[in-house]
Amino acid sequence: DAKTTQPNSMESNEEEPVHLPCNHSTISGTDYIHWYRQLPSQGPEYVIHGLTSNVNNRMASLAIAEDRKSSTLILHRATLRDAAVYYCILRPPGNTPLVFGKGTRLSVIA
Amino acid sequence: DTAVSQTPKYLVTQMGNDKSIKCEQNLGHDTMYWYKQDSKKFLKIMFSYNNKELIINETVPNRFSPKSPDKAHLNLHINSLELGDSAVYFCASSQGDSRSNYGYTFGSGTRLTVV
């Protein structure tokens, strides 16, 4: 499986934007970039995914580098409820299930 | 309405017992999964079923046996429980395979404690 590298932890002030980076230098041309998050005592939750173009949804934005070797998940205004572990995952074609790494633990300070 | 529901939420049992965890999804998804999250918080895939057929079976002891009576249900039966089986087990579902690349929907987990 192609691997991703994320910082172990990040901290943000409430109501400020948060940029969560992910490096995936060995990504293949057909790998989708998925982001999930896991709030305390809950199951993982889908956030966003993309292939080449930047993506926006109600939860976040995904900025993908032109060479696709890195991506950034953007939370436009962090709230206390966004404190979670954020996982950046590459998903190849076929029936390969999601493989979770260690993720980035995001703390939000009031 | 809960999209992916697991029961029970908590399960405490003695070593050597046999237990089952049930999972149901009402999303009409084709594929269902079981993941295990250990005390170090690593999430690992255990099984994947597509339309009631097993498609992924990671290195999991034979004591773990998934059963899918229909595509909306994927139950996990564990025989002869061991202390190391203590973990949180998550069920998930998705529509299609990764070529369509839909997101997964996870249940809220079953915390299994073996004493």
mmCIF file of C-alpha atoms in Angstrom:
data_model
loop_
_atom_site.group_PDB
_atom_site.id
_atom_site.type_symbol
_atom_site.label_atom_id
_atom_site.label_comp_id
_atom_site.label_asym_id
_atom_site.label_seq_id
_atom_site.Cartn_x
_atom_site.Cartn_y
_atom_site.Cartn_z
ATOM 1 C CA ASP A 1 0.000 0.000 0.000
ATOM 2 C CA ALA A 2 1.199 3.502 -0.794
ATOM 3 C CA LYS A 3 2.053 5.299 2.405
ATOM 4 C CA THR A 4 1.197 8.693 3.766
ATOM 5 C CA THR A 5 3.081 10.849 6.249
ATOM 6 C CA GLN A 6 1.256 13.165 8.615
ATOM 7 C CA PRO A 7 2.370 15.142 11.664
ATOM 8 C CA ASN A 8 1.537 13.344 14.889
ATOM 9 C CA SER A 9 -0.303 16.305 16.334
ATOM 10 C CA MET A 10 -1.390 19.860 15.625
ATOM 11 C CA GLU A 11 -3.028 22.585 17.597
ATOM 12 C CA SER A 12 -5.391 25.321 16.492
ATOM 13 C CA ASN A 13 -7.292 28.170 18.044
ATOM 14 C CA GLU A 14 -11.038 28.092 17.814
ATOM 15 C CA GLU A 15 -12.554 29.892 14.822
ATOM 16 C CA GLU A 16 -9.254 29.984 12.959
ATOM 17 C CA PRO A 17 -8.493 28.028 9.780
ATOM 18 C CA VAL A 18 -6.577 24.779 10.080
ATOM 19 C CA HIS A 19 -4.349 23.283 7.403
ATOM 20 C CA LEU A 20 -3.607 19.607 7.935
ATOM 21 C CA PRO A 21 -0.783 18.405 5.671
ATOM 22 C CA CYS A 22 -0.228 14.959 4.201
ATOM 23 C CA ASN A 23 2.725 13.737 2.149
ATOM 24 C CA HIS A 24 2.294 10.835 -0.224
ATOM 25 C CA SER A 25 5.314 10.914 -2.485
ATOM 26 C CA THR A 26 4.795 7.327 -3.741
ATOM 27 C CA ILE A 27 1.195 7.874 -4.847
ATOM 28 C CA SER A 28 0.248 6.178 -8.100
ATOM 29 C CA GLY A 29 -1.782 7.810 -10.842
ATOM 30 C CA THR A 30 -4.962 5.936 -9.922
ATOM 31 C CA ASP A 31 -4.874 6.383 -6.147
ATOM 32 C CA TYR A 32 -7.614 8.524 -4.654
ATOM 33 C CA ILE A 33 -6.773 10.654 -1.625
ATOM 34 C CA HIS A 34 -9.253 10.152 1.205
ATOM 35 C CA TRP A 35 -9.555 11.975 4.505
ATOM 36 C CA TYR A 36 -11.350 10.618 7.525
ATOM 37 C CA ARG A 37 -11.548 11.801 11.095
ATOM 38 C CA GLN A 38 -12.267 10.041 14.350
ATOM 39 C CA LEU A 39 -13.790 12.004 17.189
ATOM 40 C CA PRO A 40 -13.235 10.700 20.723
ATOM 41 C CA SER A 41 -15.158 7.487 21.424
ATOM 42 C CA GLN A 42 -16.671 7.401 17.941
ATOM 43 C CA GLY A 43 -16.123 5.553 14.707
ATOM 44 C CA PRO A 44 -14.178 7.153 11.863
ATOM 45 C CA GLU A 45 -16.115 9.622 9.778
ATOM 46 C CA TYR A 46 -15.644 10.341 6.091
ATOM 47 C CA VAL A 47 -14.545 13.922 5.462
ATOM 48 C CA ILE A 48 -13.606 14.317 1.808
ATOM 49 C CA HIS A 49 -11.781 12.687 -1.064
ATOM 50 C CA GLY A 50 -10.269 13.671 -4.400
ATOM 51 C CA LEU A 51 -8.095 12.531 -7.272
ATOM 52 C CA THR A 52 -6.443 15.522 -8.946
ATOM 53 C CA SER A 53 -8.571 18.640 -8.559
ATOM 54 C CA ASN A 54 -9.239 20.531 -5.361
ATOM 55 C CA VAL A 55 -12.508 19.571 -3.712
ATOM 56 C CA ASN A 56 -14.902 21.395 -1.425
ATOM 57 C CA ASN A 57 -17.781 20.128 0.673
ATOM 58 C CA ARG A 58 -19.699 21.292 3.697
ATOM 59 C CA MET A 59 -17.109 19.899 6.095
ATOM 60 C CA ALA A 60 -13.802 20.891 4.551
ATOM 61 C CA SER A 61 -11.712 21.600 1.477
ATOM 62 C CA LEU A 62 -9.040 19.386 -0.017
ATOM 63 C CA ALA A 63 -6.135 20.994 -1.789
ATOM 64 C CA ILE A 64 -4.075 18.590 -3.903
ATOM 65 C CA ALA A 65 -0.609 19.522 -5.126
ATOM 66 C CA GLU A 66 -0.099 19.573 -8.866
ATOM 67 C CA ASP A 67 2.306 16.632 -8.714
ATOM 68 C CA ARG A 68 -0.100 14.866 -6.289
ATOM 69 C CA LYS A 69 2.741 14.086 -3.903
ATOM 70 C CA SER A 70 1.046 16.001 -1.118
ATOM 71 C CA SER A 71 -2.355 17.274 -0.086
ATOM 72 C CA THR A 72 -3.819 19.536 2.564
ATOM 73 C CA LEU A 73 -7.105 19.248 4.372
ATOM 74 C CA ILE A 74 -8.465 22.678 5.198
ATOM 75 C CA LEU A 75 -10.965 23.332 7.952
ATOM 76 C CA HIS A 76 -12.065 26.894 7.349
ATOM 77 C CA ARG A 77 -13.069 27.707 10.923
ATOM 78 C CA ALA A 78 -12.069 25.232 13.590
ATOM 79 C CA THR A 79 -14.562 24.558 16.348
ATOM 80 C CA LEU A 80 -14.119 22.564 19.537
ATOM 81 C CA ARG A 81 -16.087 19.791 17.869
ATOM 82 C CA ASP A 82 -13.378 19.434 15.226
ATOM 83 C CA ALA A 83 -10.921 18.062 17.786
ATOM 84 C CA ALA A 84 -10.212 14.582 16.462
ATOM 85 C CA VAL A 85 -7.641 12.345 14.811
ATOM 86 C CA TYR A 86 -7.490 13.086 11.083
ATOM 87 C CA TYR A 87 -6.397 10.346 8.719
ATOM 88 C CA CYS A 88 -5.065 10.849 5.208
ATOM 89 C CA ILE A 89 -5.443 7.615 3.225
ATOM 90 C CA LEU A 90 -4.578 6.569 -0.315
ATOM 91 C CA ARG A 91 -7.081 4.231 -1.901
ATOM 92 C CA PRO A 92 -5.935 2.259 -4.947
ATOM 93 C CA PRO A 93 -8.323 0.741 -7.508
ATOM 94 C CA GLY A 94 -9.924 -2.618 -6.878
ATOM 95 C CA ASN A 95 -11.345 -4.014 -3.692
ATOM 96 C CA THR A 96 -8.509 -2.958 -1.407
ATOM 97 C CA PRO A 97 -10.091 -1.623 1.772
ATOM 98 C CA LEU A 98 -9.029 1.563 3.498
ATOM 99 C CA VAL A 99 -5.746 1.218 5.372
ATOM 100 C CA PHE A 100 -5.445 3.621 8.284
ATOM 101 C CA GLY A 101 -2.137 5.065 9.479
ATOM 102 C CA LYS A 102 -1.504 6.938 12.700
ATOM 103 C CA GLY A 103 -3.153 10.173 11.613
ATOM 104 C CA THR A 104 -2.830 13.677 13.059
ATOM 105 C CA ARG A 105 -4.359 14.441 16.415
ATOM 106 C CA LEU A 106 -5.886 17.924 16.165
ATOM 107 C CA SER A 107 -6.474 19.873 19.356
ATOM 108 C CA VAL A 108 -8.651 22.979 19.258
ATOM 109 C CA ILE A 109 -8.176 25.617 21.914
ATOM 110 C CA ALA A 110 -11.014 27.866 22.990
ATOM 111 C CA ASP B 1 -32.049 6.723 11.702
ATOM 112 C CA THR B 2 -28.700 5.119 12.349
ATOM 113 C CA ALA B 3 -26.938 4.287 9.085
ATOM 114 C CA VAL B 4 -24.599 1.596 10.430
ATOM 115 C CA SER B 5 -25.618 0.149 13.760
ATOM 116 C CA GLN B 6 -23.664 -2.276 15.899
ATOM 117 C CA THR B 7 -24.809 -4.239 18.906
ATOM 118 C CA PRO B 8 -23.869 -4.475 21.631
ATOM 119 C CA LYS B 9 -22.046 -1.229 22.324
ATOM 120 C CA TYR B 10 -20.158 -2.754 25.234
ATOM 121 C CA LEU B 11 -19.314 -6.388 25.850
ATOM 122 C CA VAL B 12 -17.480 -7.734 28.888
ATOM 123 C CA THR B 13 -16.838 -11.448 28.943
ATOM 124 C CA GLN B 14 -14.521 -14.065 30.355
ATOM 125 C CA MET B 15 -11.685 -15.781 28.564
ATOM 126 C CA GLY B 16 -12.742 -18.855 26.666
ATOM 127 C CA ASN B 17 -16.287 -17.684 25.990
ATOM 128 C CA ASP B 18 -17.855 -17.373 22.537
ATOM 129 C CA LYS B 19 -19.510 -14.078 21.610
ATOM 130 C CA SER B 20 -21.073 -12.366 18.612
ATOM 131 C CA ILE B 21 -21.254 -8.756 17.492
ATOM 132 C CA LYS B 22 -23.985 -7.755 15.072
ATOM 133 C CA CYS B 23 -23.872 -5.091 12.395
ATOM 134 C CA GLU B 24 -26.614 -3.759 10.166
ATOM 135 C CA GLN B 25 -26.577 -0.997 7.566
ATOM 136 C CA ASN B 26 -29.637 0.660 6.053
ATOM 137 C CA LEU B 27 -27.778 2.542 3.327
ATOM 138 C CA GLY B 28 -28.186 -0.044 0.585
ATOM 139 C CA HIS B 29 -24.407 -0.410 0.347
ATOM 140 C CA ASP B 30 -22.847 -3.412 -1.374
ATOM 141 C CA THR B 31 -19.751 -3.833 0.761
ATOM 142 C CA MET B 32 -19.302 -4.231 4.503
ATOM 143 C CA TYR B 33 -16.185 -4.413 6.677
ATOM 144 C CA TRP B 34 -14.944 -5.231 10.135
ATOM 145 C CA TYR B 35 -12.075 -3.216 11.627
ATOM 146 C CA LYS B 36 -10.301 -3.682 14.950
ATOM 147 C CA GLN B 37 -8.878 -0.772 16.945
ATOM 148 C CA ASP B 38 -6.486 -1.864 19.661
ATOM 149 C CA SER B 39 -5.346 -0.035 22.773
ATOM 150 C CA LYS B 40 -2.718 1.852 20.762
ATOM 151 C CA LYS B 41 -5.541 3.188 18.592
ATOM 152 C CA PHE B 42 -4.404 1.533 15.365
ATOM 153 C CA LEU B 43 -7.327 0.682 13.084
ATOM 154 C CA LYS B 44 -6.810 -2.578 11.200
ATOM 155 C CA ILE B 45 -8.988 -4.170 8.567
ATOM 156 C CA MET B 46 -10.143 -7.678 9.450
ATOM 157 C CA PHE B 47 -12.720 -8.677 6.835
ATOM 158 C CA SER B 48 -14.501 -7.299 3.816
ATOM 159 C CA TYR B 49 -17.688 -8.642 2.269
ATOM 160 C CA ASN B 50 -19.222 -7.638 -1.052
ATOM 161 C CA ASN B 51 -22.805 -8.718 -1.671
ATOM 162 C CA LYS B 52 -22.557 -11.417 1.014
ATOM 163 C CA GLU B 53 -19.296 -12.819 -0.355
ATOM 164 C CA LEU B 54 -15.997 -12.663 1.477
ATOM 165 C CA ILE B 55 -13.473 -10.659 -0.544
ATOM 166 C CA ILE B 56 -10.853 -9.689 2.014
ATOM 167 C CA ASN B 57 -9.668 -11.795 4.925
ATOM 168 C CA GLU B 58 -6.613 -10.322 6.569
ATOM 169 C CA THR B 59 -4.414 -12.309 8.910
ATOM 170 C CA VAL B 60 -6.983 -12.943 11.567
ATOM 171 C CA PRO B 61 -7.151 -16.029 13.808
ATOM 172 C CA ASN B 62 -9.635 -18.696 12.758
ATOM 173 C CA ARG B 63 -11.492 -18.020 15.985
ATOM 174 C CA PHE B 64 -12.977 -15.011 14.212
ATOM 175 C CA SER B 65 -15.723 -15.918 11.764
ATOM 176 C CA PRO B 66 -17.764 -13.325 9.908
ATOM 177 C CA LYS B 67 -21.220 -14.176 8.644
ATOM 178 C CA SER B 68 -23.298 -12.206 6.172
ATOM 179 C CA PRO B 69 -26.887 -13.459 5.934
ATOM 180 C CA ASP B 70 -27.711 -10.678 3.474
ATOM 181 C CA LYS B 71 -25.941 -7.636 2.142
ATOM 182 C CA ALA B 72 -27.338 -5.421 4.892
ATOM 183 C CA HIS B 73 -25.866 -7.496 7.717
ATOM 184 C CA LEU B 74 -22.361 -8.577 8.659
ATOM 185 C CA ASN B 75 -21.980 -10.279 12.000
ATOM 186 C CA LEU B 76 -18.756 -11.212 13.735
ATOM 187 C CA HIS B 77 -18.545 -14.356 15.829
ATOM 188 C CA ILE B 78 -15.536 -14.924 18.057
ATOM 189 C CA ASN B 79 -14.765 -18.304 19.587
ATOM 190 C CA SER B 80 -12.596 -18.999 22.635
ATOM 191 C CA LEU B 81 -12.016 -15.371 23.485
ATOM 192 C CA GLU B 82 -8.528 -14.355 24.616
ATOM 193 C CA LEU B 83 -7.270 -11.353 26.561
ATOM 194 C CA GLY B 84 -5.661 -9.985 23.395
ATOM 195 C CA ASP B 85 -9.042 -9.791 21.703
ATOM 196 C CA SER B 86 -9.928 -6.840 23.903
ATOM 197 C CA ALA B 87 -10.383 -3.902 21.550
ATOM 198 C CA VAL B 88 -12.986 -1.747 19.885
ATOM 199 C CA TYR B 89 -14.496 -3.380 16.811
ATOM 200 C CA PHE B 90 -15.938 -1.186 14.092
ATOM 201 C CA CYS B 91 -18.276 -2.203 11.334
ATOM 202 C CA ALA B 92 -18.376 -0.125 8.151
ATOM 203 C CA SER B 93 -20.067 -0.110 4.782
ATOM 204 C CA SER B 94 -19.466 1.449 1.393
ATOM 205 C CA GLN B 95 -21.100 1.540 -2.013
ATOM 206 C CA GLY B 96 -19.193 -0.226 -4.738
ATOM 207 C CA ASP B 97 -15.489 -0.907 -4.829
ATOM 208 C CA SER B 98 -12.682 1.593 -4.818
ATOM 209 C CA ARG B 99 -13.101 2.318 -8.514
ATOM 210 C CA SER B 100 -16.142 4.313 -7.567
ATOM 211 C CA ASN B 101 -14.353 5.566 -4.486
ATOM 212 C CA TYR B 102 -17.290 6.311 -2.330
ATOM 213 C CA GLY B 103 -16.651 7.051 1.314
ATOM 214 C CA TYR B 104 -17.114 4.538 4.085
ATOM 215 C CA THR B 105 -19.756 4.877 6.783
ATOM 216 C CA PHE B 106 -18.668 3.486 10.147
ATOM 217 C CA GLY B 107 -20.677 2.288 13.095
ATOM 218 C CA SER B 108 -20.043 3.653 16.566
ATOM 219 C CA GLY B 109 -18.073 0.601 17.630
ATOM 220 C CA THR B 110 -18.321 -2.285 20.070
ATOM 221 C CA ARG B 111 -15.917 -2.163 22.989
ATOM 222 C CA LEU B 112 -15.007 -5.746 23.835
ATOM 223 C CA THR B 113 -13.273 -6.425 27.143
ATOM 224 C CA VAL B 114 -12.060 -9.935 27.890
ATOM 225 C CA VAL B 115 -11.306 -10.621 31.541
#
